[in-house]
Amino acid sequence: MITNTRGFLWSDLETRALLEIWGEADVQSALDGNFRNSHVYRDVACRLAELGFERTPEQCRIRIKGLKRQYYQARDGLKKNGHARKICKYYDEMDRILSCRDGPPPPPGPPPPLPPDGLAAEPAPPLPLPLTLPLPLGLPAGGPPTPGAPRQPDGDALDEDGELESPQDNFTEDSGECSSSYAEHPVKVECPPFAIPVPPADGFKEINTQTSTPPLSQPKRSKKRHTNLTLDKMMEKFLQQSVDTEEKFYKYEEQRLKIEDKRREAEHARELQMLQMLGQMLAGISSTVSQRSQSIPASPPQRANHRSYGDNFNYNAMTATLSPPIVIERSFSLHKTHSIKDMENIFQLVRNVIPPLAGKKHKGQDGRIGIIGGCQEYTGAPYFAAITALKVGADLSHVFCTKDAATVIKSYSPELIVHPVLDSPNAVHEVEKWLPRLHSIVIGPGLGRNDVLLENAKGIIEKSKVKGIPIVIDADGLWLISQQPSLIQGYQRAILTPNYMEFSRLYEAMLRDPVDSNDHHGCVLRLSQAMGNLTVVQKGERDLISDGEKVLVCSHEGSSRRCGGQGDLLSGSLGVLAHWAFLAGPEKTNGQNPFLVAAFGACSLTRQCNNQAFQKFGRSMTASDMVSEVGTAFNKLFET
C-alpha cells in the first residue's frame, strides 16, 4: 500500500524533470489510450529515478495532478487579469503539453430534417424547461457533447486516474500554496423555447406561443475570502507561507539528525564498555593460567631454555635469528574494573626485587647510578633523573655532564655527584674509570645532539656493554640509536624508553615500515625482536613493555597532565629498579625477565607520582611536584 505523499516538497529542478518526462509523446499517448495509469506513472517514476530523483508513482501522479489544477486556474485567471504565471510557475510547460493533447473540433452535425412537401410547418407551443442543476464537470455549458467527439483534455475533463478535475481546488495540492477562495456555485441551465410541429386536422400550422413562466432569478454569488487583498498580496502571502514551511521542515530534519548522532554515540560508548569488560575477563583468565603454570615446578629441559643473565654474558655471540614469539597481554590498573589479584601478581614481583633496609649494609650497596647527559641548554633533565634515583632508594647518583652545565646542576641539589667531563677530549676515558663503581647507567637525559657529545655517548655505551652494565637509554640517546641501531642491537641488558615520536623513528629505522596504528602490541613486539630481544618501553596513554617474547600493558591510573620532565623520572627510577631486579636473580622474579619487572615497576611508580601531584596542583603541576611525591608513591605501591 502506497502511503499518502502529501506534504513532500518538490524542488524546481525535480519538477521540471518530471514535466519533461510526463510531456513526452509516448507518455501522453499511453495516458490517452487504454493503458492503466498506474503503470504509466510507475514508468515515469522509474525514469525519474534514473535522473537521481527518488519518487514513488503515487507522488508523481499527485504532483502532476496539482500542476494541472494550477494550470487550469491560471488559464482562467489569464482571461481576467493576466496573472497566470504568478498562479502557476510552470504555466508555459503545462500549456505546451496540454495544448498538444487537444483533439480537433467536432464536425458540424447534419441539418435538421425538413417537413414534407406541401405541409406547412407550424410550430407547436414550446415547452418551457427551466432547470437549475449543478453543472457536471466535463459537460460544456452549451449542451451535451456531440456523440463520437474526441475526448477533450481540458480543465473540465476527467483526470487520468479517473478522478474528477475541478479548477476550483487548484491550490489544494500540498506544494506550498494555500487553498482557493473560490466557492462552487450551481449553474442554471435553461432551454430556450422552440417550436414543436403538431399535425392538426387541417394540416400543419405554425404556432409560436411564448412561455409565460417568469425567468428564474439569478443565484447570489457567495462572498469571496480575502476580498480586501489583491492577487499580488495573496501570492506574496502564499509564497511566504511556503518558505516558512520549508524552513520549519529543515529545522526539524536538523534536530532529528542531531538526536540520531547522539544515539549512535551512546551506542558506540556502550559497545566500547562491553569490549573493555570482555578484555578484563580475558586478562583475568590468562593471569589465572599463568599462575597455575608458575606453581608447577619446572622440568630440566625448561631450565635449559631459560635465558641467563650471569656475569659471563657474551652479547657478541648472540645471533639475529628470531624465534616465533609468545604474546601474553596483561593489563594492570588501580581502576575498580580491574581485579586486585591481577595487580598483586605483578606488583609482588616488584616487591620481591626491592632490597630490604638493614643496618649491616654500607653506603653504595643498594645502588650507584650514573646519568650520562646534561649540556648548556638542558640541565633539568639529568637533575630529575638523578634525584629520582636517590628518592627511589639508590645510595649514590653520579651525573656526567658538560662543563657549562655542571655548576647549574650542582646548585640544584647537594646530594648529586657531578662530573664536568662529557665535552672533554678524553670524556670516554674519564667515564670509563667510574664504570666499575656503577651498577647501572642512564644515557640520554639532557644529552643534546651535538656531534661531540653523541660520539662520546657512543663510546660510553660500548665500554658499558663490555662490562655487562645494565643501560637505560632515553631522550637524545634514542636519537643516537635510531641513527646507529647496531650500537645497542642484541644487548639484552639494555632498556629503551621511547615516547610515540621516538618509537616511530626507531621502528622505521629498524623495520623500514611505518608504525601500524591499529596494532600497537605487535609493533612493540616486532621492534624488540628486531633490536635483538632487548626490553622496549613505549610510553603513552598505556605503557607497553616487551622483551620480544611477551607484552605487558601498564595502565596504572595517572592523570591527563603531561608535563615536561616526567620521562626523566621514569628513566631515573628504572635505572635503580633494573639494578635491583638484575641483582635479585630469577628466583625473585619467578623466572620472568628481570628487566620486564623493573620496567613495569618504574612505569607504575611514575604514573602514581603523576596522579598524586595532579590531585594537589591540578593543571599547574610540574615535574618538581612529581619528584616530591616519589617517596609516598613508592610506599603506597610497594611497601604497604
XYZ file of C-alpha atoms in Angstrom:
640
model
C 0.000 0.000 0.000
C 1.449 3.356 -1.053
C 1.443 5.868 1.744
C 0.000 9.332 1.369
C 2.692 11.544 -0.133
C 1.115 14.926 0.507
C 3.498 17.268 2.288
C 6.644 16.267 0.443
C 8.271 19.263 -1.220
C 9.392 19.185 -4.839
C 12.367 21.252 -5.940
C 12.285 23.302 -9.124
C 14.804 21.031 -10.841
C 12.887 17.910 -9.820
C 9.558 19.319 -11.059
C 10.979 20.316 -14.436
C 12.465 16.841 -14.862
C 9.048 15.331 -14.100
C 7.347 17.589 -16.667
C 9.986 16.747 -19.266
C 9.223 13.020 -18.878
C 5.446 13.365 -18.490
C 5.179 15.627 -21.538
C 6.748 13.147 -23.941
C 4.505 11.936 -26.734
C 4.601 8.244 -25.775
C 3.582 9.020 -22.175
C 0.682 11.215 -23.304
C -0.391 8.575 -25.812
C -0.384 5.938 -23.081
C -2.498 8.175 -20.833
C -4.990 8.783 -23.675
C -5.094 5.068 -24.556
C -6.356 2.028 -22.734
C -3.294 1.591 -20.537
C -3.628 1.558 -16.773
C -2.496 4.956 -15.496
C -0.754 3.359 -12.501
C 1.549 1.530 -14.908
C 2.296 4.749 -16.782
C 3.208 6.628 -13.608
C 5.297 3.696 -12.461
C 7.379 4.082 -15.639
C 7.574 7.849 -15.075
C 8.866 7.276 -11.513
C 11.487 4.797 -12.778
C 12.751 7.244 -15.388
C 12.816 9.995 -12.772
C 14.904 7.740 -10.513
C 17.418 7.303 -13.320
C 17.958 11.072 -13.181
C 18.692 10.845 -9.441
C 15.273 11.789 -8.013
C 13.671 9.088 -5.841
C 9.876 9.413 -6.050
C 7.056 6.889 -5.914
C 4.449 6.601 -8.701
C 1.839 7.977 -6.319
C 3.980 11.050 -5.627
C 4.436 11.662 -9.365
C 0.682 11.294 -10.010
C -0.265 13.705 -7.223
C 2.339 16.237 -8.352
C 1.040 16.176 -11.953
C -2.499 16.460 -10.662
C -1.609 19.539 -8.628
C 0.228 21.156 -11.546
C -2.794 20.601 -13.793
C -5.066 22.248 -11.251
C -2.760 25.238 -11.034
C -2.650 25.440 -14.823
C -6.432 25.433 -15.224
C -6.841 28.087 -12.564
C -4.080 30.163 -14.146
C -5.668 29.830 -17.582
C -8.956 31.198 -16.261
C -7.084 33.969 -14.500
C -5.253 34.826 -17.724
C -8.548 35.739 -19.323
C -9.426 38.029 -16.443
C -6.340 39.798 -15.176
C -3.295 38.211 -16.842
C -1.701 36.874 -13.638
C -1.323 33.332 -14.938
C 2.369 32.880 -14.248
C 2.027 34.091 -10.703
C -0.523 31.368 -10.013
C 1.234 28.627 -11.992
C 5.017 28.790 -12.116
C 5.158 26.161 -14.837
C 2.390 27.638 -16.973
C 4.364 27.603 -20.237
C 5.416 23.952 -19.864
C 1.907 22.816 -18.924
C 0.354 24.857 -21.729
C 2.716 23.279 -24.266
C 1.970 19.749 -23.047
C -1.784 20.039 -22.616
C -2.327 22.004 -25.838
C -0.781 19.115 -27.777
C -3.412 16.788 -26.300
C -6.413 18.854 -27.574
C -8.349 16.966 -30.253
C -9.766 18.515 -33.442
C -13.092 20.378 -33.150
C -16.183 18.187 -33.571
C -17.616 18.075 -37.109
C -20.820 20.038 -37.627
C -23.967 17.985 -37.229
C -26.390 17.316 -40.077
C -29.064 19.959 -40.730
C -32.452 19.335 -39.186
C -34.847 17.440 -41.445
C -37.328 19.489 -43.432
C -41.065 18.810 -43.271
C -42.624 17.005 -46.206
C -43.607 18.990 -49.253
C -46.985 20.539 -49.171
C -47.172 20.671 -45.463
C -46.833 23.900 -43.618
C -44.656 23.731 -40.620
C -46.486 25.320 -37.820
C -44.607 25.321 -34.581
C -46.382 23.935 -31.611
C -46.359 25.808 -28.384
C -42.894 25.481 -26.884
C -42.452 23.554 -23.698
C -40.527 25.611 -21.175
C -37.866 23.548 -19.472
C -36.212 25.657 -16.789
C -33.684 23.571 -14.937
C -31.346 24.527 -12.145
C -28.727 21.790 -11.913
C -25.118 21.687 -10.834
C -23.101 21.648 -13.981
C -21.311 18.284 -14.257
C -17.656 18.517 -14.928
C -16.926 17.627 -18.499
C -20.260 18.947 -19.800
C -19.943 22.257 -21.684
C -22.401 24.994 -20.955
C -23.831 24.905 -24.485
C -25.312 21.445 -24.112
C -24.318 17.800 -24.113
C -21.255 16.761 -26.041
C -21.606 15.528 -29.556
C -21.551 11.721 -29.709
C -18.345 10.405 -31.135
C -16.437 13.626 -30.465
C -12.845 13.140 -29.296
C -12.032 13.428 -25.634
C -11.274 16.981 -24.534
C -8.242 17.061 -22.212
C -9.271 20.359 -20.740
C -9.528 21.571 -17.185
C -13.064 20.322 -17.099
C -12.155 16.851 -18.281
C -11.599 13.744 -16.235
C -8.150 13.252 -14.756
C -6.019 10.361 -15.984
C -6.680 8.352 -12.840
C -10.424 8.664 -13.162
C -10.869 11.422 -10.587
C -12.934 14.472 -11.437
C -10.829 17.543 -12.013
C -12.046 20.904 -10.827
C -10.165 24.112 -11.402
C -11.659 25.407 -8.188
C -9.288 23.310 -5.985
C -6.219 24.499 -7.789
C -4.392 25.291 -4.588
C -5.295 22.160 -2.655
C -2.061 20.398 -3.649
C 0.473 20.453 -0.795
C 3.138 22.293 -2.715
C 3.367 25.401 -0.618
C 0.154 27.200 -1.778
C -2.987 27.739 0.257
C -6.460 26.520 -0.654
C -8.551 28.504 -3.148
C -11.032 31.138 -2.062
C -13.375 30.437 -4.969
C -16.621 28.705 -3.944
C -18.638 26.270 -6.041
C -21.986 27.540 -7.423
C -24.878 25.718 -9.012
C -25.203 26.606 -12.675
C -28.656 27.407 -14.060
C -29.360 25.731 -17.383
C -32.448 26.981 -19.236
C -33.513 25.517 -22.518
C -34.877 28.278 -24.858
C -38.377 27.911 -26.269
C -38.522 26.026 -29.512
C -41.339 25.089 -31.918
C -42.804 21.616 -31.865
C -44.690 20.702 -35.045
C -48.176 19.315 -34.249
C -50.190 17.934 -37.164
C -53.688 19.473 -36.868
C -56.693 18.184 -38.703
C -56.436 20.773 -41.427
C -52.736 20.474 -41.873
C -49.664 21.844 -40.254
C -49.908 25.337 -38.844
C -47.072 27.165 -37.163
C -47.959 28.151 -33.679
C -45.453 30.278 -31.789
C -46.511 30.574 -28.232
C -44.162 32.267 -25.867
C -43.738 30.886 -22.399
C -45.453 32.731 -19.675
C -43.198 31.410 -16.981
C -41.211 34.245 -15.448
C -37.457 33.811 -15.588
C -35.799 32.493 -12.510
C -33.751 34.944 -10.518
C -30.008 34.580 -10.755
C -28.425 32.946 -7.675
C -26.401 35.178 -5.486
C -22.689 34.807 -5.749
C -21.098 33.917 -2.451
C -18.609 36.261 -0.961
C -15.001 35.539 -1.638
C -12.428 35.349 1.050
C -9.656 37.903 1.259
C -11.805 40.461 -0.573
C -9.611 43.202 0.796
C -6.404 41.656 -0.641
C -5.173 41.983 -4.158
C -3.940 38.964 -6.056
C -0.325 40.122 -5.771
C -0.567 40.333 -1.996
C -2.247 36.962 -1.816
C 0.501 35.376 -3.895
C 3.137 37.059 -1.766
C 1.439 35.710 1.348
C 1.240 32.222 -0.135
C 4.911 32.252 -1.108
C 5.931 33.457 2.345
C 3.959 30.630 3.954
C 5.663 28.175 1.632
C 9.105 29.495 2.602
C 8.224 29.307 6.313
C 7.015 25.740 5.924
C 10.223 24.736 4.162
C 12.376 26.342 6.875
C 10.430 24.518 9.590
C 10.930 21.250 7.734
C 14.704 21.713 7.508
C 14.927 22.718 11.187
C 13.021 19.602 12.175
C 15.295 17.485 9.971
C 18.402 19.024 11.569
C 17.083 18.279 15.068
C 16.313 14.722 14.050
C 19.854 14.220 12.734
C 21.361 15.589 15.966
C 19.267 13.199 18.039
C 20.354 10.331 15.788
C 24.037 11.271 16.209
C 23.700 11.325 19.998
C 22.023 7.938 19.947
C 24.823 6.464 17.852
C 27.488 7.947 20.136
C 25.797 6.446 23.176
C 25.566 3.083 21.441
C 29.245 3.265 20.480
C 30.194 4.075 24.079
C 28.242 1.063 25.322
C 30.000 -1.174 22.814
C 33.407 0.095 23.930
C 32.485 -0.521 27.558
C 31.446 -4.081 26.753
C 34.704 -4.677 24.879
C 36.688 -3.358 27.844
C 34.841 -5.666 30.213
C 35.492 -8.584 27.871
C 39.185 -7.699 27.742
C 39.332 -7.614 31.541
C 37.718 -11.043 31.726
C 40.215 -12.470 29.234
C 43.082 -10.834 31.128
C 41.901 -12.465 34.341
C 41.692 -15.856 32.641
C 45.213 -15.556 31.196
C 46.520 -14.432 34.588
C 44.968 -17.490 36.269
C 46.513 -19.813 33.695
C 49.888 -18.123 34.195
C 49.688 -18.608 37.975
C 48.934 -22.298 37.594
C 51.831 -22.766 35.203
C 54.163 -20.995 37.628
C 53.083 -23.208 40.522
C 54.237 -26.337 38.612
C 57.971 -26.980 39.138
C 59.990 -26.517 36.007
C 61.468 -29.600 34.349
C 65.168 -29.751 33.398
C 64.506 -29.001 29.706
C 62.592 -25.878 30.735
C 65.501 -24.725 32.868
C 67.782 -25.205 29.924
C 65.606 -22.838 27.862
C 65.723 -20.078 30.484
C 67.891 -17.158 29.473
C 70.782 -16.496 31.837
C 71.829 -13.010 32.879
C 75.012 -14.003 34.665
C 78.295 -12.099 34.667
C 79.638 -14.245 31.822
C 77.071 -12.782 29.395
C 78.523 -12.681 25.894
C 76.436 -10.388 23.689
C 78.743 -10.719 20.670
C 77.875 -14.432 20.337
C 74.160 -13.718 20.002
C 72.683 -14.142 16.521
C 69.887 -12.192 14.896
C 67.686 -15.282 14.466
C 64.203 -14.528 15.803
C 62.084 -17.358 17.150
C 58.284 -17.264 16.960
C 57.117 -15.103 19.886
C 54.630 -15.974 22.583
C 52.467 -12.924 23.260
C 50.923 -12.573 26.712
C 48.990 -9.364 27.210
C 48.330 -8.204 30.746
C 46.586 -5.044 31.799
C 47.032 -3.728 35.324
C 45.412 -0.671 36.844
C 44.109 0.654 40.137
C 40.772 1.274 38.447
C 37.884 -0.594 40.048
C 37.169 -2.641 36.948
C 40.468 -4.491 37.267
C 40.852 -7.176 39.898
C 43.205 -6.632 42.803
C 44.560 -10.135 42.268
C 45.837 -9.193 38.798
C 47.664 -6.181 40.191
C 49.164 -8.062 43.065
C 50.685 -10.642 40.723
C 52.986 -8.162 39.032
C 53.433 -5.827 41.992
C 54.520 -8.772 44.114
C 57.366 -9.458 41.688
C 58.478 -5.828 42.006
C 58.297 -6.080 45.805
C 60.394 -9.236 45.676
C 63.314 -7.498 43.953
C 63.377 -4.455 46.277
C 66.252 -4.973 48.752
C 65.241 -4.716 52.405
C 66.722 -1.987 54.581
C 69.280 -3.396 57.021
C 71.758 -1.856 59.437
C 74.602 -4.073 58.218
C 74.681 -2.501 54.764
C 77.209 0.146 53.771
C 76.938 3.179 51.525
C 76.536 2.342 47.877
C 75.405 -1.233 48.364
C 71.794 -0.510 47.348
C 72.753 1.190 44.117
C 75.194 3.557 42.455
C 73.599 5.066 39.355
C 75.297 7.077 36.605
C 73.442 9.654 34.481
C 75.105 10.463 31.142
C 73.707 13.790 29.943
C 73.381 17.473 30.633
C 74.595 20.326 28.453
C 74.330 24.090 28.445
C 70.750 24.072 27.132
C 69.404 21.129 29.149
C 70.266 20.999 32.834
C 66.896 19.982 34.315
C 66.588 16.544 32.694
C 69.749 14.996 34.233
C 68.788 16.514 37.589
C 65.288 14.947 37.536
C 66.697 11.536 36.598
C 69.454 11.637 39.232
C 67.324 12.943 42.104
C 64.554 10.416 41.342
C 67.093 7.596 41.521
C 68.062 8.769 45.003
C 64.451 9.112 46.160
C 63.595 5.611 44.906
C 66.376 4.155 47.059
C 69.769 4.400 45.335
C 72.633 5.334 47.645
C 74.665 7.418 45.190
C 73.829 9.232 41.983
C 76.514 10.484 39.561
C 75.900 12.980 36.748
C 78.408 13.099 33.850
C 77.676 16.381 32.034
C 79.409 19.192 30.160
C 81.439 21.841 31.911
C 78.816 24.549 31.273
C 76.042 22.523 32.905
C 77.974 21.240 35.925
C 77.649 24.343 38.104
C 73.928 24.676 37.427
C 73.202 21.027 38.217
C 75.263 21.192 41.416
C 73.219 24.181 42.533
C 70.011 22.170 42.205
C 70.941 19.606 44.846
C 73.946 18.920 47.066
C 73.147 15.180 47.051
C 74.307 14.740 43.457
C 77.873 13.940 42.388
C 78.562 15.988 39.251
C 81.423 15.276 36.795
C 82.013 18.072 34.184
C 83.791 15.807 31.687
C 81.284 14.958 28.949
C 82.590 17.541 26.456
C 86.279 16.991 27.155
C 88.521 15.303 24.539
C 89.064 12.259 26.791
C 85.475 12.039 28.050
C 85.134 8.315 27.317
C 88.271 7.525 29.286
C 87.152 9.703 32.220
C 83.777 7.998 32.420
C 85.293 4.542 31.905
C 87.244 4.956 35.135
C 83.940 5.204 37.013
C 82.129 2.352 35.297
C 83.389 -0.386 37.696
C 81.823 1.571 40.569
C 78.427 1.967 38.876
C 75.636 -0.613 38.946
C 73.670 0.871 36.006
C 73.787 3.903 33.743
C 71.107 6.095 32.167
C 72.121 7.668 28.844
C 70.227 10.499 27.192
C 68.559 12.955 29.632
C 69.689 16.432 28.547
C 72.364 14.987 26.233
C 71.604 17.181 23.224
C 72.544 16.393 19.640
C 75.978 17.904 19.471
C 78.264 15.652 17.416
C 80.981 15.625 20.078
C 78.545 14.675 22.844
C 76.886 11.988 20.718
C 80.269 10.493 19.828
C 81.293 10.415 23.498
C 77.950 8.793 24.420
C 78.580 6.162 21.754
C 81.967 5.327 23.285
C 80.466 5.112 26.788
C 77.794 2.664 25.555
C 80.426 0.422 24.009
C 82.527 0.421 27.205
C 79.454 -0.330 29.343
C 78.469 -3.261 27.125
C 81.888 -4.806 27.571
C 81.457 -4.667 31.363
C 77.854 -6.002 31.192
C 76.299 -2.995 32.936
C 72.516 -2.518 32.521
C 71.850 0.508 30.296
C 68.708 2.645 30.166
C 68.532 4.802 27.017
C 66.160 7.749 26.817
C 65.658 11.094 25.027
C 68.586 12.086 22.777
C 70.217 8.737 23.455
C 67.359 7.220 21.418
C 68.180 9.647 18.596
C 71.697 8.218 18.572
C 70.316 4.653 18.483
C 67.966 5.483 15.585
C 70.977 6.694 13.595
C 73.165 3.707 14.550
C 70.933 0.794 15.664
C 73.819 -1.676 15.671
C 75.293 0.213 18.621
C 72.850 -1.451 21.041
C 71.282 -4.222 18.933
C 71.461 -7.620 20.625
C 72.453 -6.273 24.063
C 69.701 -7.744 26.252
C 70.660 -5.736 29.323
C 69.564 -2.547 27.584
C 66.170 -0.894 28.094
C 64.794 1.646 25.611
C 62.105 4.095 26.796
C 60.762 5.885 23.684
C 57.702 8.088 23.521
C 55.421 7.989 20.463
C 57.672 10.042 18.159
C 60.871 8.326 19.285
C 59.211 4.933 18.860
C 58.120 5.774 15.295
C 61.649 6.886 14.424
C 63.180 3.685 15.819
C 60.546 1.457 14.198
C 61.053 2.930 10.739
C 64.840 2.759 11.101
C 64.770 -0.939 12.031
C 61.808 -2.350 10.079
C 61.660 0.071 7.131
C 57.880 0.367 7.546
C 55.615 2.919 9.218
C 54.029 2.097 12.556
C 50.686 0.302 12.335
C 48.387 2.426 14.479
C 45.905 -0.458 14.735
C 48.420 -2.935 16.192
C 50.416 -1.241 18.958
C 51.194 -4.501 20.744
C 52.520 -6.121 17.589
C 54.668 -3.095 16.756
C 56.327 -3.086 20.192
C 56.910 -6.824 19.939
C 58.434 -6.584 16.457
C 60.721 -3.691 17.386
C 62.035 -5.582 20.409
C 62.714 -8.624 18.257
C 64.412 -6.533 15.592
C 66.647 -4.967 18.252
C 67.729 -8.405 19.468
C 65.083 -9.056 22.163
C 66.085 -6.183 24.381
C 63.401 -4.528 26.529
C 61.348 -1.736 24.924
C 59.009 0.534 26.915
C 56.658 2.530 24.704
C 55.328 5.412 26.794
C 51.813 6.670 26.132
C 48.254 6.535 27.373
C 49.069 2.947 28.290
C 52.704 1.910 28.652
C 53.548 -1.158 26.542
C 56.545 -3.223 27.674
C 58.037 -6.079 25.629
C 61.199 -8.173 25.514
C 60.359 -9.778 22.162
C 58.546 -12.705 23.794
C 55.859 -11.119 25.967
C 53.938 -7.867 26.115
C 52.977 -6.248 29.422
C 50.461 -3.407 29.495
C 50.709 -0.907 32.343
C 47.516 1.146 32.513
C 48.021 2.281 36.103
C 45.917 5.348 36.817
C 47.751 8.629 36.259
C 46.315 11.927 35.040
C 45.701 13.862 31.852
C 48.539 16.308 32.631
C 51.694 15.783 30.539
C 54.434 17.989 31.936
C 57.998 18.044 30.679
C 60.427 16.013 32.781
C 58.257 13.099 33.859
C 60.034 10.875 31.315
C 63.266 11.665 33.173
C 61.628 10.468 36.398
C 60.854 7.202 34.631
C 64.417 6.697 33.358
C 65.963 7.533 36.752
C 63.720 5.158 38.696
C 64.163 2.486 36.013
C 67.948 2.673 36.422
C 67.603 1.757 40.103
C 64.933 -0.947 39.647
C 66.868 -2.538 36.768
C 69.879 -2.973 39.072
C 67.744 -4.422 41.859
C 65.878 -6.850 39.557
C 69.102 -7.981 37.864
C 70.767 -8.494 41.253
C 67.790 -10.419 42.696
C 68.005 -13.254 40.141
C 65.300 -15.440 38.579
C 64.204 -16.834 41.961
C 62.692 -13.491 42.983
C 61.092 -12.862 39.572
C 59.639 -16.376 39.098
C 61.740 -16.871 36.003
C 60.499 -13.685 34.355
C 62.819 -11.325 32.537
C 64.054 -9.052 35.366
C 64.081 -6.008 33.101
C 60.378 -6.519 32.301
C 59.629 -6.493 36.032
C 61.790 -3.407 36.574
C 60.157 -1.560 33.670
C 56.667 -2.299 34.942
C 57.592 -1.074 38.424
C 59.080 2.178 37.065
C 56.047 2.860 34.855
C 53.631 2.263 37.735
C 55.658 4.483 40.073
C 55.801 7.366 37.580
C 52.052 7.183 36.964
C 51.327 7.135 40.697
C 53.520 10.227 41.219
C 51.687 11.947 38.385
C 48.318 11.099 39.907
C 49.207 12.293 43.410
C 50.760 15.550 42.205
C 47.802 16.256 39.950
C 45.407 15.777 42.865
C 47.274 18.534 44.720
C 48.205 21.010 41.988
C 45.946 20.216 39.039
C 46.860 21.920 35.782
C 49.797 23.781 37.381
C 51.590 20.524 38.229
C 55.267 20.296 37.157
C 57.960 17.630 37.245
C 59.310 19.083 40.514
C 55.902 18.426 42.099
C 56.102 14.838 40.909
C 59.601 14.434 42.395
C 58.270 15.426 45.808
C 55.681 12.609 45.558
C 58.185 9.810 44.794
C 58.569 8.699 48.410
C 54.866 8.454 49.262
C 54.022 6.869 45.902
C 56.754 4.231 46.344
C 55.482 3.346 49.820
C 51.888 3.121 48.621
C 52.695 0.774 45.743
C 55.477 -1.451 47.034
C 55.790 -1.227 50.818
C 52.214 -1.357 52.132
